[in-house]
Short mmCIF file of C-alpha atoms and ligand atoms in Angstrom, two decimals:
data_model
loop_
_atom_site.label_atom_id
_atom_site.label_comp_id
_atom_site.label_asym_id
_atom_site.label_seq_id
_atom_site.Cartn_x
_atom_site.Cartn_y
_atom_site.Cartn_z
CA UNK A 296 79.62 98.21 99.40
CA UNK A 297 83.02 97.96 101.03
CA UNK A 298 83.93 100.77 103.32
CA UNK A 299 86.28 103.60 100.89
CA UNK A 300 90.34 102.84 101.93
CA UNK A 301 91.33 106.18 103.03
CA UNK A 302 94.73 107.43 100.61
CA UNK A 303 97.21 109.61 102.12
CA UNK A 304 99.31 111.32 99.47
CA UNK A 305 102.28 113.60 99.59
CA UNK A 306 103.34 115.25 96.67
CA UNK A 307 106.77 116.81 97.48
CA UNK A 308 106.35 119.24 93.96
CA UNK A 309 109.80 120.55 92.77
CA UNK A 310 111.66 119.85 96.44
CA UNK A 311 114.68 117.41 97.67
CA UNK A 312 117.35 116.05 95.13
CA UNK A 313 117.32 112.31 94.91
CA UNK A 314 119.87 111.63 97.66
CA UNK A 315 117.60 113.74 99.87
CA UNK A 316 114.54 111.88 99.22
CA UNK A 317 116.15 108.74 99.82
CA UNK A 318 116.53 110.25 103.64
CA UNK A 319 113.17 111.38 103.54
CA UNK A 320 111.68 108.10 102.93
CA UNK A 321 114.12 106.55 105.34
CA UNK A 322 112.92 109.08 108.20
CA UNK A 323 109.42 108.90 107.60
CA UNK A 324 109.32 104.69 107.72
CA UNK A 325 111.48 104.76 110.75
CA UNK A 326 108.83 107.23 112.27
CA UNK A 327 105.99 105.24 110.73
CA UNK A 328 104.66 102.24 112.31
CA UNK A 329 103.49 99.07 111.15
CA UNK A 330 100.07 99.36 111.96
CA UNK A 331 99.97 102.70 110.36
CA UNK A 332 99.68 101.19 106.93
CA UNK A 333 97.09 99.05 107.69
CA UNK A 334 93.56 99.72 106.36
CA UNK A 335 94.73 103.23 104.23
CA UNK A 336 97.07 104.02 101.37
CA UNK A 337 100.54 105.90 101.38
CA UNK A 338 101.90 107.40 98.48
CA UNK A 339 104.57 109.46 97.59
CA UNK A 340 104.81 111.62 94.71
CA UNK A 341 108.42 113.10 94.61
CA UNK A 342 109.96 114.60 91.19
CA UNK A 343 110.85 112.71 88.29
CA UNK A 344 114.80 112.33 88.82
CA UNK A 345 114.02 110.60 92.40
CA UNK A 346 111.38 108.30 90.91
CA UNK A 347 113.97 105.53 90.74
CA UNK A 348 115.69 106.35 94.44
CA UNK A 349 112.31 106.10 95.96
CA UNK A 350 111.47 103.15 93.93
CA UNK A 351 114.85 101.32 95.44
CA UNK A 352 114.40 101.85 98.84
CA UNK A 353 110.73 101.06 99.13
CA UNK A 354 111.92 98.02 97.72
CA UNK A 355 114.29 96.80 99.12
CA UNK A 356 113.27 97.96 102.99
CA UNK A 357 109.71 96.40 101.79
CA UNK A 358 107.83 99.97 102.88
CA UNK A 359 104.25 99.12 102.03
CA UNK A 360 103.74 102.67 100.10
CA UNK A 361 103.10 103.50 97.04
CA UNK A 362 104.80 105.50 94.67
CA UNK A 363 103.49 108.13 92.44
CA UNK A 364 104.31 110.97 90.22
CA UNK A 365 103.60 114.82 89.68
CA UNK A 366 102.35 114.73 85.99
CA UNK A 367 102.96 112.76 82.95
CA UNK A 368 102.61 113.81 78.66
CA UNK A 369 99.46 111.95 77.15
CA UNK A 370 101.67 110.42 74.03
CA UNK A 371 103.54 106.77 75.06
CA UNK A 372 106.59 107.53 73.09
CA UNK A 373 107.84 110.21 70.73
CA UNK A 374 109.65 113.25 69.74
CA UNK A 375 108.61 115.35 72.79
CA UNK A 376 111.82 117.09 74.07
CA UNK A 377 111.13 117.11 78.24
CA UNK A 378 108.28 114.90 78.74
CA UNK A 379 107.81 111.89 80.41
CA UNK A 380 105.44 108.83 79.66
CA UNK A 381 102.96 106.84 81.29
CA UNK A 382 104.66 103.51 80.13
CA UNK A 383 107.98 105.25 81.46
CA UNK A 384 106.55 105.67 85.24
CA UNK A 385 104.77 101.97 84.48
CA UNK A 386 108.32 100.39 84.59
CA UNK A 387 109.16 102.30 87.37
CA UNK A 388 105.48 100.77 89.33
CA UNK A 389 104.49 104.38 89.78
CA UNK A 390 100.75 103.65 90.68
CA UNK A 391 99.41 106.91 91.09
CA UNK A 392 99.44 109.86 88.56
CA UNK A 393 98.44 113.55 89.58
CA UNK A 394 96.67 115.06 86.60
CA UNK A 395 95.70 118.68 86.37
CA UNK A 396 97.22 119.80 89.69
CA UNK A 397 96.67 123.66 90.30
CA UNK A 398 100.03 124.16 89.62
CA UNK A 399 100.09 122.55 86.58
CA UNK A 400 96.64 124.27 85.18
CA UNK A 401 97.85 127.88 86.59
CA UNK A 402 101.75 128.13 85.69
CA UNK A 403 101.70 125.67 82.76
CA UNK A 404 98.53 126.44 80.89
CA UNK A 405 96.72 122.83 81.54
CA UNK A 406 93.16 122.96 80.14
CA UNK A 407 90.36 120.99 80.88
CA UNK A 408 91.08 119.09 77.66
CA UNK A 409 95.09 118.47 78.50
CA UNK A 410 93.85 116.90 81.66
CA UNK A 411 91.55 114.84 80.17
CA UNK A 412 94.14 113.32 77.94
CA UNK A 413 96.48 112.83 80.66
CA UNK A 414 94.18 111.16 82.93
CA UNK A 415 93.09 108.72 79.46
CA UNK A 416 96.61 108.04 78.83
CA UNK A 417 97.16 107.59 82.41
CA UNK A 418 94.25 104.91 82.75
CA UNK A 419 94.67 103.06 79.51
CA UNK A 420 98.59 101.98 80.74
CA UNK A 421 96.45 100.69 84.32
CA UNK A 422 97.72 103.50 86.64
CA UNK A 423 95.39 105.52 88.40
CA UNK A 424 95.11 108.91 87.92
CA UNK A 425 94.59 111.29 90.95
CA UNK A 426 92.66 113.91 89.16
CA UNK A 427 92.93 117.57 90.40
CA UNK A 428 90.53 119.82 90.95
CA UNK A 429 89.73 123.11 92.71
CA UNK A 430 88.41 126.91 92.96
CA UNK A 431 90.34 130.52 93.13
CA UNK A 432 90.06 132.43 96.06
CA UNK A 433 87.82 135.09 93.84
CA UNK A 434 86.01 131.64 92.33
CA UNK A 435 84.77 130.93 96.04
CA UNK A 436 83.81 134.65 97.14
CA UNK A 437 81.84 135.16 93.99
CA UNK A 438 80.12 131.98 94.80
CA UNK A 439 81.26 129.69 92.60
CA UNK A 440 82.96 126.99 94.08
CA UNK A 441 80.65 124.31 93.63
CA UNK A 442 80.48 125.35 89.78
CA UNK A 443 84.00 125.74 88.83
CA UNK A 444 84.56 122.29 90.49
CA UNK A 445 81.98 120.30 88.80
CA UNK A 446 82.82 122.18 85.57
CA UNK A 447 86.72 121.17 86.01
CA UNK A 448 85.46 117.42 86.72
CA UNK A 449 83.04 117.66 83.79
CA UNK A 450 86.02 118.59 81.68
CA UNK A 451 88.94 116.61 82.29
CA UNK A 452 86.94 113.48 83.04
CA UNK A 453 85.06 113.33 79.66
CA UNK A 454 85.02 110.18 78.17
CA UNK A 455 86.53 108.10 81.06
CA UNK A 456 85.07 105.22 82.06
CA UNK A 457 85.33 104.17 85.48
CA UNK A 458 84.95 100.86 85.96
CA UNK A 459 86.93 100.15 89.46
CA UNK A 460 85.79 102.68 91.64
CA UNK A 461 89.28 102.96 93.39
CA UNK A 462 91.12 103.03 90.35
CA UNK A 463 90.51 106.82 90.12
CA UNK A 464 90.58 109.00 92.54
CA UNK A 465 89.71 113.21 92.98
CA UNK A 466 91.48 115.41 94.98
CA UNK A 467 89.84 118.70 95.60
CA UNK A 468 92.40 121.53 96.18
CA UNK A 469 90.77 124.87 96.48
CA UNK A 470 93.24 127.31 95.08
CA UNK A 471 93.24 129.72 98.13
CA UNK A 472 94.32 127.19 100.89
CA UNK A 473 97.16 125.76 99.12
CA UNK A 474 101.13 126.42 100.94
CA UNK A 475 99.32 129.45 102.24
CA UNK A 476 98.30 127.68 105.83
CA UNK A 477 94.71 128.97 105.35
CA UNK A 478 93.04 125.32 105.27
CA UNK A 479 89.08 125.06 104.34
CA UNK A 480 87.39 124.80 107.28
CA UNK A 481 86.61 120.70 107.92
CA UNK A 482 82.41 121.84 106.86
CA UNK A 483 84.17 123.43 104.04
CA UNK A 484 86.04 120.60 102.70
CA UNK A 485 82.99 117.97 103.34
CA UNK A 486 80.63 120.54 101.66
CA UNK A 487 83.10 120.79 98.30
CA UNK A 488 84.36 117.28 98.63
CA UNK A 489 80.36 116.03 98.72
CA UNK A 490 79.72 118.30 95.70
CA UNK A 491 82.48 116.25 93.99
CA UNK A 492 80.98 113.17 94.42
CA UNK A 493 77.36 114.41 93.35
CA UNK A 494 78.91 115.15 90.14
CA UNK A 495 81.01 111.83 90.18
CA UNK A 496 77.11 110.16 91.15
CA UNK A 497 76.06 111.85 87.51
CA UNK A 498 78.67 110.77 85.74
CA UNK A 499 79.24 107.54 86.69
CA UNK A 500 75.97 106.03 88.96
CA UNK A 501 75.32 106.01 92.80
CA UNK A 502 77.38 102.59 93.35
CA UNK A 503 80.28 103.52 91.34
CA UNK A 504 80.66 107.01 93.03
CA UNK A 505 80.25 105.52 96.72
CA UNK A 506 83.35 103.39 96.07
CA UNK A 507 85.25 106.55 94.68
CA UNK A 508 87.76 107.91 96.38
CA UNK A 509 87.46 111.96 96.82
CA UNK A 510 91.27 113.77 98.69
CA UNK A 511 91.28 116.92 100.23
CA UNK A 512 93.70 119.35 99.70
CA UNK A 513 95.42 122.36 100.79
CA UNK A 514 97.18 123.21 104.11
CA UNK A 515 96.89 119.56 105.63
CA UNK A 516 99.01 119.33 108.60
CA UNK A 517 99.25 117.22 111.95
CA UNK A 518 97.15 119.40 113.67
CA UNK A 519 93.79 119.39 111.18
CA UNK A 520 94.59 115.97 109.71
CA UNK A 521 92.35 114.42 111.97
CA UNK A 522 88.90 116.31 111.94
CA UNK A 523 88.85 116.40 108.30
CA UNK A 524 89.25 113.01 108.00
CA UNK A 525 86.25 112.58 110.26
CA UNK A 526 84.34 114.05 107.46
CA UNK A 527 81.93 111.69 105.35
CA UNK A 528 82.87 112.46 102.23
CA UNK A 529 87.29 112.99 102.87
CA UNK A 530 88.78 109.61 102.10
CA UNK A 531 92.43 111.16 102.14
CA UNK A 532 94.69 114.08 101.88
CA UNK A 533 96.95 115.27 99.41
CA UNK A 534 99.64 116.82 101.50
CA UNK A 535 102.19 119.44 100.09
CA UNK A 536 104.41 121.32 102.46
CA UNK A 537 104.10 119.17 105.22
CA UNK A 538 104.80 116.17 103.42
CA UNK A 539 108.40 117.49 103.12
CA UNK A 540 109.18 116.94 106.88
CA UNK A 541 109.44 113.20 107.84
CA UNK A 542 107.88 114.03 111.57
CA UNK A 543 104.74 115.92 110.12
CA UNK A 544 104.02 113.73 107.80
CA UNK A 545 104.23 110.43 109.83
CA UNK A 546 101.79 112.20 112.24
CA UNK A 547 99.39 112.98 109.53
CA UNK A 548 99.89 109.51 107.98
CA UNK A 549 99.75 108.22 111.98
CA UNK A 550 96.15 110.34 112.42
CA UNK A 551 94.74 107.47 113.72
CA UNK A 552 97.37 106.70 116.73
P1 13P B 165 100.16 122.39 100.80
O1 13P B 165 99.85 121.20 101.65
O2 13P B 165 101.57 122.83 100.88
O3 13P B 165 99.16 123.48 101.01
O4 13P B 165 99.96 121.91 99.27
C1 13P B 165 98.81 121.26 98.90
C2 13P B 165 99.01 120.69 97.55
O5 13P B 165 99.06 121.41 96.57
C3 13P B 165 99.17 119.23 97.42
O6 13P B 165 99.08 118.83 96.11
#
């Protein structure tokens, strides 16, 4: 079995207008270098409305990253005032989808069952969903981080079939250590991240779930980028906050330098 590519993912939530992101792209390659792509995955997940900006630029400066987006509605066209479709982002080669970010699941109701759809819908158009999951802070003092976890993965990824092991990939983001600078300890992270591919090993077999691809989550910065990637079972990070700032997230994207 092929060695897991490592993806590095920043999802820039509800930040920079699309004239800003077009800078922030333009900063970050200019601090990137050449051999930083090699061997991993970059993707950028910036709002809707700057889809298209981003899109341009990677384009036509031929930036080997990838694009993705926040969220997506499970329907591929219809009356649905607001949403936006997977074949919508298709034409627009988003690659990755977040589904069930905590965000999403706390502030906008997403169940279990609204993920799952999202993360079908998301799979049957060919993009890959990067599925969300992840405790409370109460969840993980009452001891119940590994359970809420496999219970959220149980949940929204009923039904899918995973054929092409990197065609899905996991991001745990426990609750607690997101935009609040409190980051899981790097044993932390490998202990919940390992737990998340147990319970991708029952759904889907041992081979399948070695070639998955399992993020962490949550307070990733320059500084900690590094030992939790040394971790066996952290392919990548899905970076908020510090993916807003070209220079911090070059370095994190850079880790290896
Ligand atoms: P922060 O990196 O700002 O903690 O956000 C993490 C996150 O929610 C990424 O999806």
């Amino acid at each position: 079995m092929a060695a897991r590519t490592p993806i590095i993912a920043g999802n820039w939530k509800m930040h920079r207008d699309h004239l800003e992101a077009i800078q922030l792209v333009q900063k970050l390659a200019y601090h990137l270098e050449e051999d930083d792509y090699e061997g991993q995955e970059v993707v950028l997940c910036p709002p809707f409305v700057s889809l298209r900006s981003v899109q341009t630029i990677l384009q036509s400066d031929r930036l080997p990253m990838q694009l993705g987006a926040q969220t997506c509605y499970d329907q591929d066209e219809g009356a649905f005032t607001g949403e936006i479709s997977v074949p919508m982002l298709e034409r627009l080669d988003v690659t990755y989808v977040l589904a069930g970010h905590s965000e999403r699941r706390e502030l906008f109701g997403e169940t279990d069952e609204v993920v799952n759809a999202k993360t079908a819908a998301i799979q049957r158009h060919g993009l890959r969903p990067i599925v969300c999951v992840g405790e409370s802070l109460e969840q993980r003092e009452a001891g119940q981080a590994v359970e809420v976890v496999t219970e959220q993965l149980r949940g929204s990824l009923a039904g899918i079939d995973v054929s092409d092991p990197e065609a899905l990939v996991v991001a745990y983001e426990p609750v607690w250590a997101i935009g609040t600078g409190r980051t899981a300890t790097p044993d932390d992270a490998q202990e919940m991240c390992a737990a998340v591919r147990a319970e991708l090993r029952s759904l889907y077999g041992e081979d399948t779930a070695t070639g998955m691809r399992v993020q962490y989550g949550g307070s990733v910065k320059p500084g900690n980028i590094r030992a939790l990637m040394a971790e066996a079972d952290i392919d990548g990070a899905l970076v908020g906050g510090a993916s807003l700032s070209s220079e911090d997230f070059a370095l994190i994207v850079g880790h290896r330098r």
